[in-house]
Amino acid sequence: MLEDIKTVLRIDGTEDDYWLSSLISSAKTEIQGSTGVIVDESNDFHKNVVSLIVMKYHDTEMAEKLNPIIDRMLVHLQYQVTTTEEGTI
């Protein structure tokens, strides 16, 4: 996920990796605290929510624009219906 975030933020090199990893961890914690959902890094929607939250942390000027989008995505995560082979749970 770190490499995906670096691509989104257009960050090269490794000098910011520790800081970005910390932001990713914080975003996952925010998602779980807000929705009860544990981030699944194989789920593109989950990765997009993490990416937007990290973008908000990284560029505070964008936060005002990103907050409504993130809020809608968090609501979607909170109320998502999980489908399994055995049916809906």
mmCIF file of C-alpha atoms in Angstrom:
data_model
loop_
_atom_site.group_PDB
_atom_site.id
_atom_site.type_symbol
_atom_site.label_atom_id
_atom_site.label_comp_id
_atom_site.label_asym_id
_atom_site.label_seq_id
_atom_site.Cartn_x
_atom_site.Cartn_y
_atom_site.Cartn_z
ATOM 1 C CA MET A 1 0.000 0.000 0.000
ATOM 2 C CA LEU A 2 2.941 2.335 0.648
ATOM 3 C CA GLU A 3 3.966 2.275 -3.006
ATOM 4 C CA ASP A 4 0.402 3.012 -4.106
ATOM 5 C CA ILE A 5 0.246 6.008 -1.771
ATOM 6 C CA LYS A 6 3.605 7.277 -2.998
ATOM 7 C CA THR A 7 2.341 7.067 -6.573
ATOM 8 C CA VAL A 8 -0.851 8.955 -5.723
ATOM 9 C CA LEU A 9 1.103 11.660 -3.904
ATOM 10 C CA ARG A 10 3.835 11.707 -6.563
ATOM 11 C CA ILE A 11 6.568 11.013 -4.011
ATOM 12 C CA ASP A 12 9.824 9.412 -5.151
ATOM 13 C CA GLY A 13 12.558 7.963 -3.000
ATOM 14 C CA THR A 14 12.363 6.448 0.445
ATOM 15 C CA GLU A 15 13.100 9.327 2.805
ATOM 16 C CA ASP A 16 9.376 9.835 3.571
ATOM 17 C CA ASP A 17 8.524 6.131 3.868
ATOM 18 C CA TYR A 18 8.406 6.041 7.680
ATOM 19 C CA TRP A 19 6.179 9.120 7.829
ATOM 20 C CA LEU A 20 3.881 7.845 5.063
ATOM 21 C CA SER A 21 3.661 4.426 6.728
ATOM 22 C CA SER A 22 2.594 6.201 9.901
ATOM 23 C CA LEU A 23 -0.089 8.117 7.989
ATOM 24 C CA ILE A 24 -1.339 4.874 6.421
ATOM 25 C CA SER A 25 -1.576 3.303 9.871
ATOM 26 C CA SER A 26 -3.448 6.349 11.170
ATOM 27 C CA ALA A 27 -5.861 6.206 8.231
ATOM 28 C CA LYS A 28 -6.581 2.524 8.897
ATOM 29 C CA THR A 29 -7.182 3.326 12.571
ATOM 30 C CA GLU A 30 -9.534 6.158 11.592
ATOM 31 C CA ILE A 31 -11.479 3.833 9.296
ATOM 32 C CA GLN A 32 -11.799 1.121 11.917
ATOM 33 C CA GLY A 33 -12.743 3.631 14.613
ATOM 34 C CA SER A 34 -15.368 5.287 12.415
ATOM 35 C CA THR A 35 -16.882 2.197 10.838
ATOM 36 C CA GLY A 36 -15.789 -0.898 12.726
ATOM 37 C CA VAL A 37 -14.325 -2.192 9.454
ATOM 38 C CA ILE A 38 -10.789 -3.563 9.374
ATOM 39 C CA VAL A 39 -9.079 -2.423 6.174
ATOM 40 C CA ASP A 40 -8.576 -5.186 3.646
ATOM 41 C CA GLU A 41 -5.604 -4.159 1.498
ATOM 42 C CA SER A 42 -6.800 -6.434 -1.305
ATOM 43 C CA ASN A 43 -10.043 -4.431 -1.564
ATOM 44 C CA ASP A 44 -9.710 -1.496 -3.980
ATOM 45 C CA PHE A 45 -12.444 0.516 -2.255
ATOM 46 C CA HIS A 46 -10.673 0.158 1.092
ATOM 47 C CA LYS A 47 -7.374 1.206 -0.497
ATOM 48 C CA ASN A 48 -9.033 4.252 -2.041
ATOM 49 C CA VAL A 49 -10.448 5.353 1.304
ATOM 50 C CA VAL A 50 -7.018 4.960 2.924
ATOM 51 C CA SER A 51 -5.425 6.901 0.060
ATOM 52 C CA LEU A 52 -7.867 9.797 0.399
ATOM 53 C CA ILE A 53 -7.375 9.994 4.155
ATOM 54 C CA VAL A 54 -3.595 9.984 3.709
ATOM 55 C CA MET A 55 -3.961 12.711 1.075
ATOM 56 C CA LYS A 56 -5.986 14.733 3.594
ATOM 57 C CA TYR A 57 -3.265 14.328 6.227
ATOM 58 C CA HIS A 58 -0.508 15.059 3.719
ATOM 59 C CA ASP A 59 -2.055 18.169 2.142
ATOM 60 C CA THR A 60 -4.112 20.040 4.707
ATOM 61 C CA GLU A 61 -5.241 22.534 2.063
ATOM 62 C CA MET A 62 -7.082 19.667 0.333
ATOM 63 C CA ALA A 63 -8.735 18.504 3.567
ATOM 64 C CA GLU A 64 -11.798 20.714 3.162
ATOM 65 C CA LYS A 65 -12.432 19.317 -0.320
ATOM 66 C CA LEU A 66 -11.682 15.717 0.635
ATOM 67 C CA ASN A 67 -13.665 15.551 3.886
ATOM 68 C CA PRO A 68 -17.146 15.229 2.278
ATOM 69 C CA ILE A 69 -15.895 12.508 -0.070
ATOM 70 C CA ILE A 70 -14.194 10.620 2.741
ATOM 71 C CA ASP A 71 -17.287 10.947 4.940
ATOM 72 C CA ARG A 72 -19.503 9.407 2.227
ATOM 73 C CA MET A 73 -17.035 6.585 1.683
ATOM 74 C CA LEU A 74 -16.872 5.881 5.434
ATOM 75 C CA VAL A 75 -20.666 5.692 5.584
ATOM 76 C CA HIS A 76 -20.590 3.261 2.670
ATOM 77 C CA LEU A 77 -18.028 1.112 4.489
ATOM 78 C CA GLN A 78 -20.017 1.205 7.699
ATOM 79 C CA TYR A 79 -23.216 0.009 6.037
ATOM 80 C CA GLN A 80 -21.782 -2.246 3.362
ATOM 81 C CA VAL A 81 -23.374 -5.623 2.872
ATOM 82 C CA THR A 82 -20.926 -8.484 2.902
ATOM 83 C CA THR A 83 -21.757 -11.335 0.566
ATOM 84 C CA THR A 84 -20.304 -14.787 1.025
ATOM 85 C CA GLU A 85 -20.803 -18.050 -0.817
ATOM 86 C CA GLU A 86 -23.461 -18.933 1.751
ATOM 87 C CA GLY A 87 -25.415 -15.697 1.263
ATOM 88 C CA THR A 88 -25.554 -12.223 2.717
ATOM 89 C CA ILE A 89 -24.351 -11.591 6.243
#
